[in-house]
N, CA, C and O atoms as a DFTB+ gen file, in Angstrom:
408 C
 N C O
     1  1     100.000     110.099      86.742
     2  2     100.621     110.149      88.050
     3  2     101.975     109.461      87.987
     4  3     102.061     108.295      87.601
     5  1     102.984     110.138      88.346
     6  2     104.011     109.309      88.669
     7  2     105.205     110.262      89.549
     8  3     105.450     111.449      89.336
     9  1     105.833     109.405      90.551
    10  2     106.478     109.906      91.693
    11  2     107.525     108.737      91.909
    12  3     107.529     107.520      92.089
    13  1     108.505     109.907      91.778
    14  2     110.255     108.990      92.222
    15  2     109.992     108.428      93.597
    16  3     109.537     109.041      94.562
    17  1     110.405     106.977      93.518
    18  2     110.809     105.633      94.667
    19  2     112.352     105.933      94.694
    20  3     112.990     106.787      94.078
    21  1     112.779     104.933      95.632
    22  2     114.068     104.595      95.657
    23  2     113.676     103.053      95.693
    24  3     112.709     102.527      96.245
    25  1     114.672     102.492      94.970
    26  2     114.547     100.822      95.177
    27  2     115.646      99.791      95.558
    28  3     116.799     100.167      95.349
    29  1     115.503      98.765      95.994
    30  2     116.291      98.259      96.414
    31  2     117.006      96.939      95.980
    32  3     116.496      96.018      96.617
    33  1     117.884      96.535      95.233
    34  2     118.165      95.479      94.191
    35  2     118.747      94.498      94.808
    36  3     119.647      94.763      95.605
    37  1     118.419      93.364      94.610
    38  2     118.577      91.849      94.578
    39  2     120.264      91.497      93.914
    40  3     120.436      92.052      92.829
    41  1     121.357      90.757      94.364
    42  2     122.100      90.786      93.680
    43  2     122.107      90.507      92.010
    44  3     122.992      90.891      91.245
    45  1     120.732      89.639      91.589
    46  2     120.583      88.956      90.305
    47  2     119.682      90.411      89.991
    48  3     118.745      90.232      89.214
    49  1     119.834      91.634      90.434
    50  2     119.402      92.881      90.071
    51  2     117.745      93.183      89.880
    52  3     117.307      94.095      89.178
    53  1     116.818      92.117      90.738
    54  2     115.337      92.239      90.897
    55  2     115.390      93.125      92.367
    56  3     116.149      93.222      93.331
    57  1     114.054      93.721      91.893
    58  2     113.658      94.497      93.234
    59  2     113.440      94.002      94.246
    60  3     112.749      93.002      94.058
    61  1     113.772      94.238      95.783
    62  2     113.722      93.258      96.544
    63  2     112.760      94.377      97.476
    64  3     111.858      93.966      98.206
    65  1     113.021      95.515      97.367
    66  2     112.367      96.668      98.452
    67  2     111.957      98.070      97.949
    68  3     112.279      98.419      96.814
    69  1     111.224      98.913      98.801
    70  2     110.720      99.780      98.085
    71  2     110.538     101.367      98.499
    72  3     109.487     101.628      97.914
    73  1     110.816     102.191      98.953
    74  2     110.714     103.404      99.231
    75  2     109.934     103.800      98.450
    76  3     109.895     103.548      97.245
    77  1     108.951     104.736      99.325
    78  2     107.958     105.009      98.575
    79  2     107.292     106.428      99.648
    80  3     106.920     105.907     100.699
    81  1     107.048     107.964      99.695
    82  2     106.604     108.724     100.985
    83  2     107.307     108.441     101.996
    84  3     106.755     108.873     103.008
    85  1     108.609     107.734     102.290
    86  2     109.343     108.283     103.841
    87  2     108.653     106.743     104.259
    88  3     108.601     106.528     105.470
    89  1     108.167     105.757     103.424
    90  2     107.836     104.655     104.078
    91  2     108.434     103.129     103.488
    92  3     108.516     103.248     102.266
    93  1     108.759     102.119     103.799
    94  2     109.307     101.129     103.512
    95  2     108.194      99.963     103.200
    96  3     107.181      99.708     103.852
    97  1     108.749      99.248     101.852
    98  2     107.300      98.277     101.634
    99  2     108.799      97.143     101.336
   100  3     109.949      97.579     101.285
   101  1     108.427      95.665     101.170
   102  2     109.302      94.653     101.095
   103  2     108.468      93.892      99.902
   104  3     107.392      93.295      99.923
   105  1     109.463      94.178      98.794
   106  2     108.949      93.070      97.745
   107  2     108.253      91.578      97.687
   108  3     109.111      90.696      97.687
   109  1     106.583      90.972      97.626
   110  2     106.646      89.696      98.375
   111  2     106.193      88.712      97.239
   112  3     105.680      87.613      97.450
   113  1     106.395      89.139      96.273
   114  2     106.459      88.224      94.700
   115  2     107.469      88.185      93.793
   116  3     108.069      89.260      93.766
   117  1     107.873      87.412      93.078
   118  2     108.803      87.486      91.560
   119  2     108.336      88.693      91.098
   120  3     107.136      88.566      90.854
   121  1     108.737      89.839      90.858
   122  2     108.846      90.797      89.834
   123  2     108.600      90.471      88.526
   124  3     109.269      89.541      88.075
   125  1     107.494      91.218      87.519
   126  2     107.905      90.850      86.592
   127  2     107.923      92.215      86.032
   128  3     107.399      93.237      86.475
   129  1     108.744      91.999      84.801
   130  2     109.638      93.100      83.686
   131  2     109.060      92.944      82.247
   132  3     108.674      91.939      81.650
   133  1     109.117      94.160      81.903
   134  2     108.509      94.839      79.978
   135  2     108.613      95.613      79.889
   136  3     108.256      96.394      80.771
   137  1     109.295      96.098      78.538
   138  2     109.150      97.414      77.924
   139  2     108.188      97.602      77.302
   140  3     107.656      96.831      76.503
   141  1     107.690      99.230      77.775
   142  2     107.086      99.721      77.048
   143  2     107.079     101.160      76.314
   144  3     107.895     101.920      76.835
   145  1     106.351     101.736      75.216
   146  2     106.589     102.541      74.294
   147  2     106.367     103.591      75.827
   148  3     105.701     103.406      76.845
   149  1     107.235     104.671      75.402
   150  2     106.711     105.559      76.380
   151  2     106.039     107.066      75.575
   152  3     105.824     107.122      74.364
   153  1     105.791     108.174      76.516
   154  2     104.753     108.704      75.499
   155  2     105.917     110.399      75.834
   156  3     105.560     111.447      76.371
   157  1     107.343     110.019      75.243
   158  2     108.297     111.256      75.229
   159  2     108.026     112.823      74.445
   160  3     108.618     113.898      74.530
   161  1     106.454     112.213      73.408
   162  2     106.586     113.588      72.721
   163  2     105.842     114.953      74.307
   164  3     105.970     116.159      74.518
   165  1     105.286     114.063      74.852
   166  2     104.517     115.169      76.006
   167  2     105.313     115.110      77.505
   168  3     105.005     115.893      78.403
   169  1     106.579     113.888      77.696
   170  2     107.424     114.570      78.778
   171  2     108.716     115.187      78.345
   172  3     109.329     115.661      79.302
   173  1     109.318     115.326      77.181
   174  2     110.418     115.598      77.124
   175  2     110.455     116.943      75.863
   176  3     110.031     116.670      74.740
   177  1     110.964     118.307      76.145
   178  2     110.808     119.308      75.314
   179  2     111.540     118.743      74.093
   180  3     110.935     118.995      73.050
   181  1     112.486     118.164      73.958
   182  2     113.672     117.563      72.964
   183  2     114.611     116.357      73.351
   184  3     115.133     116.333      74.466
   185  1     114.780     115.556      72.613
   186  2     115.780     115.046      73.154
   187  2     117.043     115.182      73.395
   188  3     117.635     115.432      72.346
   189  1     118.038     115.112      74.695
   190  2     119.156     115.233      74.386
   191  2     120.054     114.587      73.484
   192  3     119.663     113.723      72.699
   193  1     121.381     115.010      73.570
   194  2     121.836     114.240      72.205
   195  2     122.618     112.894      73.115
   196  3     123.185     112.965      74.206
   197  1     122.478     112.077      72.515
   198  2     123.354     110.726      73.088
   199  2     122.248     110.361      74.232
   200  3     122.696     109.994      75.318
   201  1     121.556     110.397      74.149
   202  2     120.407     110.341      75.100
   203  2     119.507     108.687      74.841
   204  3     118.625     108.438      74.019
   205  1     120.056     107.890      75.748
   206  2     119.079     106.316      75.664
   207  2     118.023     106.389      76.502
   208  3     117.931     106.932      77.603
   209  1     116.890     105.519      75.584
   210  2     115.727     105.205      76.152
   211  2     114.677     106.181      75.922
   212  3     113.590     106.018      76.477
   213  1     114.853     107.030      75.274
   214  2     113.705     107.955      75.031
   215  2     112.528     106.962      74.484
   216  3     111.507     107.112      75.155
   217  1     112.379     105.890      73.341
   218  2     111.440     105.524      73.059
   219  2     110.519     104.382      73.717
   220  3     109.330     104.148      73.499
   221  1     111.496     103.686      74.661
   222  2     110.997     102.922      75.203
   223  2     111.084     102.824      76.641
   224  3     112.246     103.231      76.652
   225  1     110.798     102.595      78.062
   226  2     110.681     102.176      78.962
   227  2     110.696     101.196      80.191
   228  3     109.563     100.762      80.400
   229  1     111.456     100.812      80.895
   230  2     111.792      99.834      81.540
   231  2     110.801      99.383      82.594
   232  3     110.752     100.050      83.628
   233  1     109.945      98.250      82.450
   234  2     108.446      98.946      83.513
   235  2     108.715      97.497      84.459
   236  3     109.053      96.479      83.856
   237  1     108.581      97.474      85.661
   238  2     108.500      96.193      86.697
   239  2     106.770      96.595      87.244
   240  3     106.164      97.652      87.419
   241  1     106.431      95.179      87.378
   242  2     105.303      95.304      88.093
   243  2     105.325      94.357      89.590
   244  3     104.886      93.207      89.588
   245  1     105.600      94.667      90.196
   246  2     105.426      94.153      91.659
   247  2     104.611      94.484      92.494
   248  3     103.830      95.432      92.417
   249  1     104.787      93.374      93.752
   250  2     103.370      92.916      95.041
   251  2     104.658      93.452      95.964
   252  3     105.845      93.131      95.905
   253  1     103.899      94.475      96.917
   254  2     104.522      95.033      98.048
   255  2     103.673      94.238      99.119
   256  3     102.777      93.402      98.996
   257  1     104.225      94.753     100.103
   258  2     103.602      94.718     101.615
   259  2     104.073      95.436     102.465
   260  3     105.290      95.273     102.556
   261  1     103.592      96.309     103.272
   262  2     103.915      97.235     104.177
   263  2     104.008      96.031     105.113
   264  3     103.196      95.108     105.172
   265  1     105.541      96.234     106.104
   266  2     105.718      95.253     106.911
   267  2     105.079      95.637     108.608
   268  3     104.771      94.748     109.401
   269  1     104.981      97.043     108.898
   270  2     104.163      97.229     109.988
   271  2     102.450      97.012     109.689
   272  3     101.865      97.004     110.772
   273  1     101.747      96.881     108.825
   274  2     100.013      96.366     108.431
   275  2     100.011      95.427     107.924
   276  3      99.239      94.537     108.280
   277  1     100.543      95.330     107.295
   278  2     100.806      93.803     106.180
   279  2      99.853      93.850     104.902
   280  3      99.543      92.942     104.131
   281  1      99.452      95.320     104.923
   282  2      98.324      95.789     103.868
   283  2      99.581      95.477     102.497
   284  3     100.797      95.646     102.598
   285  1      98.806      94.979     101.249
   286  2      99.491      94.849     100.319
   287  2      98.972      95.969      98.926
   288  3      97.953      96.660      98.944
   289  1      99.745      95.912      98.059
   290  2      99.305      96.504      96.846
   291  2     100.229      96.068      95.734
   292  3     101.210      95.351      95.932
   293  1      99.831      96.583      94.436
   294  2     100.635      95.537      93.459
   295  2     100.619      97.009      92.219
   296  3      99.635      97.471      91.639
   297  1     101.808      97.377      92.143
   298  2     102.234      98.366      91.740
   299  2     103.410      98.326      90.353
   300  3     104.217      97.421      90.138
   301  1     103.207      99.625      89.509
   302  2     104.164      99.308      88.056
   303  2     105.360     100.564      88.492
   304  3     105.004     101.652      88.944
   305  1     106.492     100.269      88.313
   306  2     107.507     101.428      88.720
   307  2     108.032     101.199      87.464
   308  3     107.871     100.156      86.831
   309  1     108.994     102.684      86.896
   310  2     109.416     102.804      85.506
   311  2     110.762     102.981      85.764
   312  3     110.798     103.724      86.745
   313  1     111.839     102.719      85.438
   314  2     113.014     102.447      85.416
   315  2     113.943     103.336      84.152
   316  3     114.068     102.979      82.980
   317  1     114.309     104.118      84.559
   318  2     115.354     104.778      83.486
   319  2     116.874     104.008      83.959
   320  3     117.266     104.017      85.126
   321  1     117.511     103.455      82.997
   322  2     118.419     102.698      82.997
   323  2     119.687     103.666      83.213
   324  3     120.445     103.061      83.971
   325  1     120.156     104.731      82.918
   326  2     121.191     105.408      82.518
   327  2     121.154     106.081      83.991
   328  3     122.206     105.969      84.620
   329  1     120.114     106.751      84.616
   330  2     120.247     107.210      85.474
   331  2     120.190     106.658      86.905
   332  3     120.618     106.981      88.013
   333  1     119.296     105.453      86.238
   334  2     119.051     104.687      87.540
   335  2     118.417     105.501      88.667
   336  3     118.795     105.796      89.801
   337  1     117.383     105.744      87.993
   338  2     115.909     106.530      88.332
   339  2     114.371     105.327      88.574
   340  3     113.810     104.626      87.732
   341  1     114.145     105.463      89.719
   342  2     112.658     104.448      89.524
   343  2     111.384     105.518      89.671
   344  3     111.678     106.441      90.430
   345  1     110.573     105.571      89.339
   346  2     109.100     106.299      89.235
   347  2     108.067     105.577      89.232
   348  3     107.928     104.666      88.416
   349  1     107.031     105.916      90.296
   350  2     105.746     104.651      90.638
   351  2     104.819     105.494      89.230
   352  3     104.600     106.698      89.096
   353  1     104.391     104.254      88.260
   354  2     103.341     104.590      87.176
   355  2     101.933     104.720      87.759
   356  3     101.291     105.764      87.869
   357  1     101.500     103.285      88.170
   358  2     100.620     103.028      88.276
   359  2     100.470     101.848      90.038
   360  3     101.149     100.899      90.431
   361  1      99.540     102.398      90.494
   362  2      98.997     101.011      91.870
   363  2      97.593     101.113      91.488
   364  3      96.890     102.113      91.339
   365  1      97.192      99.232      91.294
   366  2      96.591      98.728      90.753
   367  2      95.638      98.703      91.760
   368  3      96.263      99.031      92.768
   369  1      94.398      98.487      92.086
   370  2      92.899      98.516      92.727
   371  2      93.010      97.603      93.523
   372  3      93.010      97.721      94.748
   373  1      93.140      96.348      92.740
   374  2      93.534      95.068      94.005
   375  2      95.137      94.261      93.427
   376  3      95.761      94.284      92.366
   377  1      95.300      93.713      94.523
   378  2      96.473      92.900      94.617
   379  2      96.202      91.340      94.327
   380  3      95.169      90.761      94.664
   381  1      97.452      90.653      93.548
   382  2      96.741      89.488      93.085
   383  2      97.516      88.728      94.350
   384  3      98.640      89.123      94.660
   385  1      96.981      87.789      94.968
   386  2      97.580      86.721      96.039
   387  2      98.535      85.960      95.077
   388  3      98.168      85.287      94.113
   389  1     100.297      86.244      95.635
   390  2     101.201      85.328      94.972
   391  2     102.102      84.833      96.097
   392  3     102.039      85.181      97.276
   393  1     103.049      83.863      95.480
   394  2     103.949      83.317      96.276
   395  2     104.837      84.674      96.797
   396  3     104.830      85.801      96.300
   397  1     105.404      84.305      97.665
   398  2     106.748      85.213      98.513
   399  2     107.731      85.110      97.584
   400  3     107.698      84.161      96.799
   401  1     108.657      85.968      97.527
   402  2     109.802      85.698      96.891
   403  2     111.135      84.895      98.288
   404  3     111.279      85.001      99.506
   405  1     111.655      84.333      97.449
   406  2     112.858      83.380      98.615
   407  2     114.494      84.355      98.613
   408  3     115.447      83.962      99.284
């Protein structure tokens, strides 16, 4: 599963917000960041030429909160750097209780 977000950057360039279905969630933890291998032989027919990031992946995992329920979830979005593309990977079952971000 994965479906283009729009996101919203922090001047020190962390996610601060989240588009996600025509709905708004507000980042309410430190973000955290890792690359990982990504699996290009089954999304990409070839690579282009001059083409970065094919092997690896820019992955954030963050704690949302819908600000009209206050329902939370804790979600991995994938980050293509060049295009400055975000894509939700994965939302996790439960949410871990963390600090707010300031």
């Amino acid at each position: 599963m994965t479906e283009h977000v729009d996101v919203v950057l922090s001047e020190r360039g962390l996610p601060v917000h989240l588009w996600w279905r025509e709905r708004g969630y507000d980042v309410i933890a430190e973000p955290l960041r890792w690359f990982a291998r990504r699996r290009w032989w089954a999304e990409d027919a070839r690579a282009e030429r001059g083409r970065a990031g094919l092997v690896s992946q820019e992955v954030w995992r963050i704690q949302i909160q819908d600000p009209c329920t206050a329902e939370r979830s804790t979600v991995d979005l994938g980050r293509s750097v060049p295009a400055e593309r975000w894509r939700l990977l994965r939302i996790h079952a439960s949410p871990q209780e963390t600090e707010a971000v300031e």
